[in-house]
């Protein structure tokens, strides 16, 4: 898998710069996550990523999202 290839390459000393919305890719152990905003570039934790927080909320309470749609 892509994750395995990245993990193995990093163990050999390689580095990657990856722009992604994938929570799976962002959660690779040892990943440094940078967020781009109006305030500039800042290092953030996986659990602080807005899309990850939204996904967790949806998975825990899907009905609360659908009640706004239907």
Short mmCIF file of the N, C-alpha and C atoms (twelve columns), coordinates in Angstrom:
data_MODEL
# 
_entry.id   MODEL 
# 
loop_
_atom_site.group_PDB 
_atom_site.id 
_atom_site.type_symbol 
_atom_site.label_atom_id 
_atom_site.label_alt_id 
_atom_site.label_comp_id 
_atom_site.label_asym_id 
_atom_site.label_seq_id 
_atom_site.Cartn_x 
_atom_site.Cartn_y 
_atom_site.Cartn_z 
_atom_site.pdbx_PDB_model_num 
ATOM 1   N N  . UNK A 1  0.836   -1.194 0.000  1 
ATOM 2   C CA . UNK A 1  0.000   0.000  0.000  1 
ATOM 3   C C  . UNK A 1  0.878   1.254  0.000  1 
ATOM 4   N N  . UNK A 2  0.266   2.376  -0.290 1 
ATOM 5   C CA . UNK A 2  0.996   3.642  -0.275 1 
ATOM 6   C C  . UNK A 2  1.579   3.910  1.107  1 
ATOM 7   N N  . UNK A 3  0.800   3.647  2.132  1 
ATOM 8   C CA . UNK A 3  1.264   3.889  3.503  1 
ATOM 9   C C  . UNK A 3  2.501   3.053  3.802  1 
ATOM 10  N N  . UNK A 4  2.501   1.810  3.389  1 
ATOM 11  C CA . UNK A 4  3.649   0.925  3.611  1 
ATOM 12  C C  . UNK A 4  4.874   1.432  2.864  1 
ATOM 13  N N  . UNK A 5  4.691   1.850  1.626  1 
ATOM 14  C CA . UNK A 5  5.807   2.385  0.839  1 
ATOM 15  C C  . UNK A 5  6.400   3.634  1.493  1 
ATOM 16  N N  . UNK A 6  5.539   4.519  1.960  1 
ATOM 17  C CA . UNK A 6  6.016   5.732  2.630  1 
ATOM 18  C C  . UNK A 6  6.753   5.368  3.913  1 
ATOM 19  N N  . UNK A 7  6.161   4.509  4.708  1 
ATOM 20  C CA . UNK A 7  6.768   4.091  5.981  1 
ATOM 21  C C  . UNK A 7  8.149   3.482  5.759  1 
ATOM 22  N N  . UNK A 8  8.255   2.582  4.808  1 
ATOM 23  C CA . UNK A 8  9.540   1.928  4.530  1 
ATOM 24  C C  . UNK A 8  10.581  2.925  4.025  1 
ATOM 25  N N  . UNK A 9  10.161  3.855  3.177  1 
ATOM 26  C CA . UNK A 9  11.092  4.851  2.640  1 
ATOM 27  C C  . UNK A 9  11.583  5.789  3.741  1 
ATOM 28  N N  . UNK A 10 10.705  6.154  4.658  1 
ATOM 29  C CA . UNK A 10 11.093  7.022  5.773  1 
ATOM 30  C C  . UNK A 10 12.097  6.306  6.672  1 
ATOM 31  N N  . UNK A 11 11.893  5.010  6.892  1 
ATOM 32  C CA . UNK A 11 12.841  4.235  7.703  1 
ATOM 33  C C  . UNK A 11 14.233  4.239  7.078  1 
ATOM 34  N N  . UNK A 12 14.305  4.410  5.769  1 
ATOM 35  C CA . UNK A 12 15.589  4.460  5.060  1 
ATOM 36  C C  . UNK A 12 16.151  5.883  4.991  1 
ATOM 37  N N  . UNK A 13 15.472  6.833  5.636  1 
ATOM 38  C CA . UNK A 13 15.975  8.202  5.687  1 
ATOM 39  C C  . UNK A 13 15.360  9.162  4.692  1 
ATOM 40  N N  . UNK A 14 14.392  8.712  3.926  1 
ATOM 41  C CA . UNK A 14 13.735  9.584  2.952  1 
ATOM 42  C C  . UNK A 14 12.706  10.475 3.638  1 
ATOM 43  N N  . UNK A 15 12.400  11.585 3.007  1 
ATOM 44  C CA . UNK A 15 11.389  12.513 3.496  1 
ATOM 45  C C  . UNK A 15 10.369  12.768 2.392  1 
ATOM 46  N N  . UNK A 16 9.161   13.108 2.805  1 
ATOM 47  C CA . UNK A 16 8.086   13.395 1.860  1 
ATOM 48  C C  . UNK A 16 7.407   14.700 2.237  1 
ATOM 49  N N  . UNK A 17 6.987   15.436 1.243  1 
ATOM 50  C CA . UNK A 17 6.071   16.552 1.431  1 
ATOM 51  C C  . UNK A 17 4.805   16.144 0.690  1 
ATOM 52  N N  . UNK A 18 3.735   15.973 1.439  1 
ATOM 53  C CA . UNK A 18 2.489   15.468 0.865  1 
ATOM 54  C C  . UNK A 18 1.358   16.436 1.208  1 
ATOM 55  N N  . UNK A 19 0.638   16.886 0.208  1 
ATOM 56  C CA . UNK A 19 -0.571  17.678 0.417  1 
ATOM 57  C C  . UNK A 19 -1.748  16.718 0.281  1 
ATOM 58  N N  . UNK A 20 -2.524  16.566 1.352  1 
ATOM 59  C CA . UNK A 20 -3.599  15.580 1.332  1 
ATOM 60  C C  . UNK A 20 -4.753  15.992 2.229  1 
ATOM 61  N N  . UNK A 21 -5.909  15.439 1.949  1 
ATOM 62  C CA . UNK A 21 -7.068  15.550 2.832  1 
ATOM 63  C C  . UNK A 21 -7.334  14.208 3.503  1 
ATOM 64  N N  . UNK A 22 -6.511  13.222 3.212  1 
ATOM 65  C CA . UNK A 22 -6.723  11.869 3.723  1 
ATOM 66  C C  . UNK A 22 -6.320  11.758 5.188  1 
ATOM 67  N N  . UNK A 23 -7.284  11.448 6.070  1 
ATOM 68  C CA . UNK A 23 -6.923  11.265 7.475  1 
ATOM 69  C C  . UNK A 23 -5.998  10.067 7.675  1 
ATOM 70  N N  . UNK A 24 -6.063  9.098  6.793  1 
ATOM 71  C CA . UNK A 24 -5.184  7.928  6.906  1 
ATOM 72  C C  . UNK A 24 -3.741  8.332  6.635  1 
ATOM 73  N N  . UNK A 25 -3.517  9.086  5.577  1 
ATOM 74  C CA . UNK A 25 -2.157  9.532  5.257  1 
ATOM 75  C C  . UNK A 25 -1.649  10.484 6.341  1 
ATOM 76  N N  . UNK A 26 -2.514  11.374 6.824  1 
ATOM 77  C CA . UNK A 26 -2.088  12.329 7.845  1 
ATOM 78  C C  . UNK A 26 -1.750  11.666 9.175  1 
ATOM 79  N N  . UNK A 27 -2.253  10.457 9.397  1 
ATOM 80  C CA . UNK A 27 -2.031  9.787  10.684 1 
ATOM 81  C C  . UNK A 27 -0.819  8.860  10.684 1 
ATOM 82  N N  . UNK A 28 -0.022  8.880  9.631  1 
ATOM 83  C CA . UNK A 28 1.184   8.049  9.596  1 
ATOM 84  C C  . UNK A 28 2.045   8.407  10.810 1 
ATOM 85  N N  . UNK A 29 2.446   7.406  11.596 1 
ATOM 86  C CA . UNK A 29 3.265   7.689  12.782 1 
ATOM 87  C C  . UNK A 29 4.506   8.513  12.429 1 
ATOM 88  N N  . UNK A 30 4.738   9.544  13.229 1 
ATOM 89  C CA . UNK A 30 5.900   10.399 13.026 1 
ATOM 90  C C  . UNK A 30 5.680   11.543 12.055 1 
ATOM 91  N N  . UNK A 31 4.489   11.613 11.463 1 
ATOM 92  C CA . UNK A 31 4.212   12.675 10.490 1 
ATOM 93  C C  . UNK A 31 4.220   14.041 11.171 1 
ATOM 94  N N  . UNK A 32 4.783   15.015 10.499 1 
ATOM 95  C CA . UNK A 32 4.704   16.410 10.925 1 
ATOM 96  C C  . UNK A 32 3.631   17.042 10.058 1 
ATOM 97  N N  . UNK A 33 2.584   17.548 10.700 1 
ATOM 98  C CA . UNK A 33 1.446   18.094 9.966  1 
ATOM 99  C C  . UNK A 33 1.495   19.614 10.049 1 
ATOM 100 N N  . UNK A 34 1.492   20.239 8.894  1 
ATOM 101 C CA . UNK A 34 1.513   21.693 8.813  1 
ATOM 102 C C  . UNK A 34 0.187   22.180 8.254  1 
ATOM 103 N N  . UNK A 35 -0.356  23.199 8.877  1 
ATOM 104 C CA . UNK A 35 -1.614  23.786 8.442  1 
ATOM 105 C C  . UNK A 35 -1.344  25.158 7.842  1 
ATOM 106 N N  . UNK A 36 -1.947  25.412 6.695  1 
ATOM 107 C CA . UNK A 36 -1.822  26.710 6.031  1 
ATOM 108 C C  . UNK A 36 -3.098  27.505 6.280  1 
ATOM 109 N N  . UNK A 37 -2.944  28.725 6.779  1 
ATOM 110 C CA . UNK A 37 -4.113  29.563 7.042  1 
ATOM 111 C C  . UNK A 37 -3.756  31.024 6.794  1 
ATOM 112 N N  . UNK A 38 -4.700  31.911 7.071  1 
ATOM 113 C CA . UNK A 38 -4.446  33.344 6.924  1 
ATOM 114 C C  . UNK A 38 -3.335  33.817 7.863  1 
ATOM 115 N N  . UNK A 39 -3.129  33.079 8.950  1 
ATOM 116 C CA . UNK A 39 -2.089  33.427 9.916  1 
ATOM 117 C C  . UNK A 39 -0.719  32.884 9.511  1 
ATOM 118 N N  . UNK A 40 -0.668  32.134 8.445  1 
ATOM 119 C CA . UNK A 40 0.591   31.563 7.974  1 
ATOM 120 C C  . UNK A 40 0.611   30.049 8.109  1 
ATOM 121 N N  . UNK A 41 1.797   29.498 8.302  1 
ATOM 122 C CA . UNK A 41 1.982   28.054 8.413  1 
ATOM 123 C C  . UNK A 41 2.228   27.722 9.876  1 
ATOM 124 N N  . UNK A 42 1.490   26.728 10.385 1 
ATOM 125 C CA . UNK A 42 1.716   26.311 11.762 1 
ATOM 126 C C  . UNK A 42 1.654   24.792 11.872 1 
ATOM 127 N N  . UNK A 43 2.439   24.262 12.775 1 
ATOM 128 C CA . UNK A 43 2.451   22.829 13.046 1 
ATOM 129 C C  . UNK A 43 1.255   22.516 13.945 1 
ATOM 130 N N  . UNK A 44 0.476   21.490 13.563 1 
ATOM 131 C CA . UNK A 44 -0.675  21.105 14.375 1 
ATOM 132 C C  . UNK A 44 -0.667  19.599 14.608 1 
ATOM 133 N N  . UNK A 45 -1.431  19.190 15.603 1 
ATOM 134 C CA . UNK A 45 -1.572  17.770 15.913 1 
ATOM 135 C C  . UNK A 45 -2.699  17.179 15.071 1 
ATOM 136 N N  . UNK A 46 -2.632  15.879 14.840 1 
ATOM 137 C CA . UNK A 46 -3.638  15.186 14.045 1 
ATOM 138 C C  . UNK A 46 -5.045  15.463 14.577 1 
ATOM 139 N N  . UNK A 47 -5.204  15.398 15.905 1 
ATOM 140 C CA . UNK A 47 -6.526  15.593 16.505 1 
ATOM 141 C C  . UNK A 47 -7.017  17.036 16.454 1 
ATOM 142 N N  . UNK A 48 -6.215  17.951 15.935 1 
ATOM 143 C CA . UNK A 48 -6.613  19.351 15.801 1 
ATOM 144 C C  . UNK A 48 -7.043  19.702 14.377 1 
ATOM 145 N N  . UNK A 49 -6.907  18.764 13.458 1 
ATOM 146 C CA . UNK A 49 -7.246  19.018 12.056 1 
ATOM 147 C C  . UNK A 49 -8.765  19.108 11.917 1 
ATOM 148 N N  . UNK A 50 -9.226  20.200 11.325 1 
ATOM 149 C CA . UNK A 50 -10.666 20.441 11.222 1 
ATOM 150 C C  . UNK A 50 -11.406 19.300 10.522 1 
ATOM 151 N N  . UNK A 51 -10.866 18.792 9.429  1 
ATOM 152 C CA . UNK A 51 -11.548 17.716 8.703  1 
ATOM 153 C C  . UNK A 51 -11.580 16.422 9.514  1 
ATOM 154 N N  . UNK A 52 -10.574 16.184 10.333 1 
ATOM 155 C CA . UNK A 52 -10.554 14.996 11.192 1 
ATOM 156 C C  . UNK A 52 -11.611 15.136 12.286 1 
ATOM 157 N N  . UNK A 53 -11.704 16.320 12.882 1 
ATOM 158 C CA . UNK A 53 -12.720 16.559 13.904 1 
ATOM 159 C C  . UNK A 53 -14.122 16.380 13.331 1 
ATOM 160 N N  . UNK A 54 -14.341 16.900 12.135 1 
ATOM 161 C CA . UNK A 54 -15.642 16.773 11.485 1 
ATOM 162 C C  . UNK A 54 -15.964 15.313 11.177 1 
ATOM 163 N N  . UNK A 55 -14.985 14.571 10.684 1 
ATOM 164 C CA . UNK A 55 -15.192 13.154 10.388 1 
ATOM 165 C C  . UNK A 55 -15.531 12.379 11.656 1 
ATOM 166 N N  . UNK A 56 -14.833 12.660 12.754 1 
ATOM 167 C CA . UNK A 56 -15.119 11.987 14.026 1 
ATOM 168 C C  . UNK A 56 -16.541 12.289 14.487 1 
ATOM 169 N N  . UNK A 57 -16.951 13.561 14.366 1 
ATOM 170 C CA . UNK A 57 -18.314 13.931 14.749 1 
ATOM 171 C C  . UNK A 57 -19.330 13.187 13.899 1 
ATOM 172 N N  . UNK A 58 -19.082 13.129 12.608 1 
ATOM 173 C CA . UNK A 58 -20.009 12.429 11.718 1 
ATOM 174 C C  . UNK A 58 -20.100 10.951 12.066 1 
ATOM 175 N N  . UNK A 59 -18.958 10.302 12.275 1 
ATOM 176 C CA . UNK A 59 -18.969 8.869  12.580 1 
ATOM 177 C C  . UNK A 59 -19.648 8.576  13.912 1 
ATOM 178 N N  . UNK A 60 -19.530 9.489  14.865 1 
ATOM 179 C CA . UNK A 60 -20.163 9.292  16.168 1 
ATOM 180 C C  . UNK A 60 -21.643 9.654  16.170 1 
ATOM 181 N N  . UNK A 61 -22.037 10.640 15.363 1 
ATOM 182 C CA . UNK A 61 -23.414 11.136 15.370 1 
ATOM 183 C C  . UNK A 61 -23.919 11.411 13.955 1 
ATOM 184 N N  . UNK A 62 -24.008 10.392 13.103 1 
ATOM 185 C CA . UNK A 62 -24.418 10.645 11.711 1 
ATOM 186 C C  . UNK A 62 -25.811 11.263 11.596 1 
ATOM 187 N N  . UNK A 63 -26.722 10.887 12.484 1 
ATOM 188 C CA . UNK A 63 -28.081 11.426 12.404 1 
ATOM 189 C C  . UNK A 63 -28.112 12.939 12.583 1 
ATOM 190 N N  . UNK A 64 -27.206 13.465 13.392 1 
ATOM 191 C CA . UNK A 64 -27.202 14.914 13.606 1 
ATOM 192 C C  . UNK A 64 -26.812 15.668 12.334 1 
ATOM 193 N N  . UNK A 65 -26.068 15.035 11.455 1 
ATOM 194 C CA . UNK A 65 -25.711 15.667 10.183 1 
ATOM 195 C C  . UNK A 65 -26.870 15.560 9.195  1 
ATOM 196 N N  . UNK A 66 -27.493 14.389 9.156  1 
ATOM 197 C CA . UNK A 66 -28.567 14.170 8.190  1 
ATOM 198 C C  . UNK A 66 -29.824 14.956 8.524  1 
ATOM 199 N N  . UNK A 67 -30.053 15.258 9.800  1 
ATOM 200 C CA . UNK A 67 -31.270 16.003 10.152 1 
ATOM 201 C C  . UNK A 67 -31.261 17.404 9.542  1 
ATOM 202 N N  . UNK A 68 -30.079 17.911 9.221  1 
ATOM 203 C CA . UNK A 68 -29.987 19.228 8.588  1 
ATOM 204 C C  . UNK A 68 -30.195 19.156 7.075  1 
ATOM 205 N N  . UNK A 69 -30.151 17.953 6.525  1 
ATOM 206 C CA . UNK A 69 -30.283 17.789 5.081  1 
ATOM 207 C C  . UNK A 69 -31.679 17.358 4.647  1 
ATOM 208 N N  . UNK A 70 -32.345 16.588 5.493  1 
ATOM 209 C CA . UNK A 70 -33.638 16.010 5.085  1 
ATOM 210 C C  . UNK A 70 -34.756 16.487 5.978  1 
# 
